Structures are given as structure tokens and as C-alpha cells.
């Protein structure tokens, strides 16, 4: 019975995950969120071997690749991706430099006005002195798990992106 439930849960995850990915296309340097990639493919897309690699202490086979201040997550997937492939997937990132491009056009250092070109829903909020714009494709439930946030600072003339956070949030 547990096995049937697990298979059912995986099929649902693939359906929702694949549907949201197909529509959101959250991409960083050619890496699509939650798609399966080899370690070498991750290195190639991100500019070579990381400065430091850490395995998560609680979740085996979940890794953080550090490129200076920037961090990218390469996580073991519990269910196959939308193509039915089981392996490690691009699980998100925290970007502090302009070295990487998100959605093929957005980088740290860009004005937040550039986010309007993404379409979707932009929600602006400040918490404990950090101002953030959260992007979401739509309010449809299948997009609830994809989190794309742009931290920014305000200058005299404009608001500039200082950090980009991307991750998959499962409740």
C-alpha cells in the first residue's frame, strides 16, 4: 500500500511540477529549475568547478555549490522530473553578483523596472529592513511552490537588484 501511495505521489508531483515548469520556465544560465542535470552540466552552466561544495547535513545527496558569494543547489530528486528522469536537479540559488542571468535577461545590478518585462505578478514588500519583490507567474495553485525573489536597494534615482533568490518551496 505504501508503494502505491508513493507512486501516486510521484505521478502527481511530476504532473504539477512539469505543468508549472513548462509555464514559468525559471532558468538561470540555461539551467531550468528542478530539471535533472549531471554535476558536469551544472559546472559547465555555472562557469566551472565551484570554489566550495557542501553536502547538506540532514539531506544526503543535496549539495550546495559555492561560486564566491553565489550559491547554487543541486538536489537529489525524490520523484522523476517531467521527462521521467530520476537524478539530481537544479534546486535553486542565491545570487549576489552580476555573473549569472535569470530569465535570459535579469541580473544583480539591474533596475527593478526591468522585472516588468517578465509579466506575471510582482509583489513588493519590506521585512526587517530588506525590501523584496516576489515574482509569480500567476495565482494558479500549480505556481505556488516556485519562489523567485529579487532583493533590492533604493538609490537616489532608482531601485537596484542586490540579490536573486530562487527555490522550490514544499509545504
PDB file of C-alpha atoms in Angstrom, residues 18-112:
ATOM      1  CA  UNK A  18       6.036  19.699 -15.127  1.00  0.00           C
ATOM      2  CA  UNK A  19       2.997  21.913 -15.690  1.00  0.00           C
ATOM      3  CA  UNK A  20       4.367  24.790 -13.630  1.00  0.00           C
ATOM      4  CA  UNK A  21       7.861  24.454 -15.087  1.00  0.00           C
ATOM      5  CA  UNK A  22       6.576  24.464 -18.626  1.00  0.00           C
ATOM      6  CA  UNK A  23       4.758  27.719 -17.999  1.00  0.00           C
ATOM      7  CA  UNK A  24       7.204  29.523 -15.708  1.00  0.00           C
ATOM      8  CA  UNK A  25      10.462  28.456 -17.317  1.00  0.00           C
ATOM      9  CA  UNK A  26      12.537  29.636 -14.373  1.00  0.00           C
ATOM     10  CA  UNK A  27      16.013  29.478 -15.909  1.00  0.00           C
ATOM     11  CA  UNK A  28      19.420  30.557 -14.596  1.00  0.00           C
ATOM     12  CA  UNK A  29      22.357  30.442 -17.036  1.00  0.00           C
ATOM     13  CA  UNK A  30      20.470  27.844 -19.065  1.00  0.00           C
ATOM     14  CA  UNK A  31      19.608  25.651 -16.046  1.00  0.00           C
ATOM     15  CA  UNK A  32      15.884  25.094 -15.672  1.00  0.00           C
ATOM     16  CA  UNK A  33      14.577  24.853 -12.116  1.00  0.00           C
ATOM     17  CA  UNK A  34      14.019  21.256 -10.941  1.00  0.00           C
ATOM     18  CA  UNK A  35      15.249  19.645 -14.164  1.00  0.00           C
ATOM     19  CA  UNK A  36      17.786  16.821 -13.939  1.00  0.00           C
ATOM     20  CA  UNK A  37      21.435  17.722 -14.616  1.00  0.00           C
ATOM     21  CA  UNK A  38      24.707  15.925 -14.112  1.00  0.00           C
ATOM     22  CA  UNK A  39      27.346  17.515 -11.923  1.00  0.00           C
ATOM     23  CA  UNK A  40      29.346  18.301 -15.077  1.00  0.00           C
ATOM     24  CA  UNK A  41      26.355  20.031 -16.708  1.00  0.00           C
ATOM     25  CA  UNK A  42      25.911  22.184 -13.613  1.00  0.00           C
ATOM     26  CA  UNK A  43      29.612  23.116 -13.629  1.00  0.00           C
ATOM     27  CA  UNK A  44      29.525  23.954 -17.330  1.00  0.00           C
ATOM     28  CA  UNK A  45      26.482  26.234 -16.996  1.00  0.00           C
ATOM     29  CA  UNK A  46      27.834  27.986 -13.902  1.00  0.00           C
ATOM     30  CA  UNK A  47      31.381  28.626 -15.094  1.00  0.00           C
ATOM     31  CA  UNK A  48      33.470  25.678 -13.913  1.00  0.00           C
ATOM     32  CA  UNK A  49      34.173  23.787 -10.729  1.00  0.00           C
ATOM     33  CA  UNK A  50      32.804  25.608  -7.654  1.00  0.00           C
ATOM     34  CA  UNK A  51      35.082  27.228  -5.087  1.00  0.00           C
ATOM     35  CA  UNK A  52      33.446  25.047  -2.415  1.00  0.00           C
ATOM     36  CA  UNK A  53      30.962  22.156  -2.329  1.00  0.00           C
ATOM     37  CA  UNK A  54      28.948  21.199   0.751  1.00  0.00           C
ATOM     38  CA  UNK A  55      26.559  18.310   1.275  1.00  0.00           C
ATOM     39  CA  UNK A  56      23.517  19.213   3.363  1.00  0.00           C
ATOM     40  CA  UNK A  57      23.935  17.708   6.854  1.00  0.00           C
ATOM     41  CA  UNK A  58      20.345  16.430   7.091  1.00  0.00           C
ATOM     42  CA  UNK A  59      19.510  15.662   3.454  1.00  0.00           C
ATOM     43  CA  UNK A  60      22.019  13.288   1.895  1.00  0.00           C
ATOM     44  CA  UNK A  61      22.858  13.891  -1.754  1.00  0.00           C
ATOM     45  CA  UNK A  62      21.690  17.518  -1.569  1.00  0.00           C
ATOM     46  CA  UNK A  63      24.608  19.799  -2.389  1.00  0.00           C
ATOM     47  CA  UNK A  64      25.440  23.494  -2.307  1.00  0.00           C
ATOM     48  CA  UNK A  65      27.869  24.744  -4.950  1.00  0.00           C
ATOM     49  CA  UNK A  66      29.582  27.983  -3.928  1.00  0.00           C
ATOM     50  CA  UNK A  67      30.964  30.381  -6.530  1.00  0.00           C
ATOM     51  CA  UNK A  68      32.257  33.150  -4.309  1.00  0.00           C
ATOM     52  CA  UNK A  69      29.168  34.582  -2.599  1.00  0.00           C
ATOM     53  CA  UNK A  70      26.765  32.925  -5.065  1.00  0.00           C
ATOM     54  CA  UNK A  71      25.234  29.565  -4.079  1.00  0.00           C
ATOM     55  CA  UNK A  72      23.529  27.004  -6.316  1.00  0.00           C
ATOM     56  CA  UNK A  73      21.649  23.922  -5.128  1.00  0.00           C
ATOM     57  CA  UNK A  74      21.965  20.520  -6.762  1.00  0.00           C
ATOM     58  CA  UNK A  75      19.475  18.224  -5.067  1.00  0.00           C
ATOM     59  CA  UNK A  76      18.618  14.558  -5.355  1.00  0.00           C
ATOM     60  CA  UNK A  77      15.066  14.365  -6.712  1.00  0.00           C
ATOM     61  CA  UNK A  78      12.707  12.000  -4.904  1.00  0.00           C
ATOM     62  CA  UNK A  79      10.490  11.723  -7.981  1.00  0.00           C
ATOM     63  CA  UNK A  80      11.390  11.768 -11.677  1.00  0.00           C
ATOM     64  CA  UNK A  81      11.375  15.122 -13.470  1.00  0.00           C
ATOM     65  CA  UNK A  82       8.867  15.999 -16.200  1.00  0.00           C
ATOM     66  CA  UNK A  83      10.792  13.798 -18.661  1.00  0.00           C
ATOM     67  CA  UNK A  84      10.613  10.781 -16.336  1.00  0.00           C
ATOM     68  CA  UNK A  85      14.297  11.044 -15.403  1.00  0.00           C
ATOM     69  CA  UNK A  86      15.418  10.415 -11.832  1.00  0.00           C
ATOM     70  CA  UNK A  87      18.632  12.003 -10.616  1.00  0.00           C
ATOM     71  CA  UNK A  88      19.876  15.313  -9.278  1.00  0.00           C
ATOM     72  CA  UNK A  89      18.146  18.530 -10.235  1.00  0.00           C
ATOM     73  CA  UNK A  90      18.844  22.243 -10.190  1.00  0.00           C
ATOM     74  CA  UNK A  91      17.080  23.159  -6.941  1.00  0.00           C
ATOM     75  CA  UNK A  92      17.572  26.924  -6.859  1.00  0.00           C
ATOM     76  CA  UNK A  93      20.129  29.559  -5.950  1.00  0.00           C
ATOM     77  CA  UNK A  94      21.088  32.723  -4.127  1.00  0.00           C
ATOM     78  CA  UNK A  95      22.850  35.140  -6.474  1.00  0.00           C
ATOM     79  CA  UNK A  96      24.720  38.226  -5.237  1.00  0.00           C
ATOM     80  CA  UNK A  97      26.846  39.045  -8.304  1.00  0.00           C
ATOM     81  CA  UNK A  98      26.085  40.008 -11.902  1.00  0.00           C
ATOM     82  CA  UNK A  99      27.827  36.878 -13.186  1.00  0.00           C
ATOM     83  CA  UNK A 100      24.578  34.953 -13.772  1.00  0.00           C
ATOM     84  CA  UNK A 101      21.466  35.714 -15.804  1.00  0.00           C
ATOM     85  CA  UNK A 102      17.893  34.837 -14.778  1.00  0.00           C
ATOM     86  CA  UNK A 103      15.053  34.542 -17.305  1.00  0.00           C
ATOM     87  CA  UNK A 104      17.673  35.241 -20.019  1.00  0.00           C
ATOM     88  CA  UNK A 105      17.628  38.959 -19.161  1.00  0.00           C
ATOM     89  CA  UNK A 106      17.785  39.834 -15.434  1.00  0.00           C
ATOM     90  CA  UNK A 107      20.982  40.211 -13.381  1.00  0.00           C
ATOM     91  CA  UNK A 108      22.003  41.536  -9.991  1.00  0.00           C
ATOM     92  CA  UNK A 109      22.674  45.254 -10.513  1.00  0.00           C
ATOM     93  CA  UNK A 110      19.742  45.765 -12.894  1.00  0.00           C
ATOM     94  CA  UNK A 111      16.990  48.277 -12.037  1.00  0.00           C
ATOM     95  CA  UNK A 112      13.838  46.599 -10.721  1.00  0.00           C
TER      96      UNK A 112
END
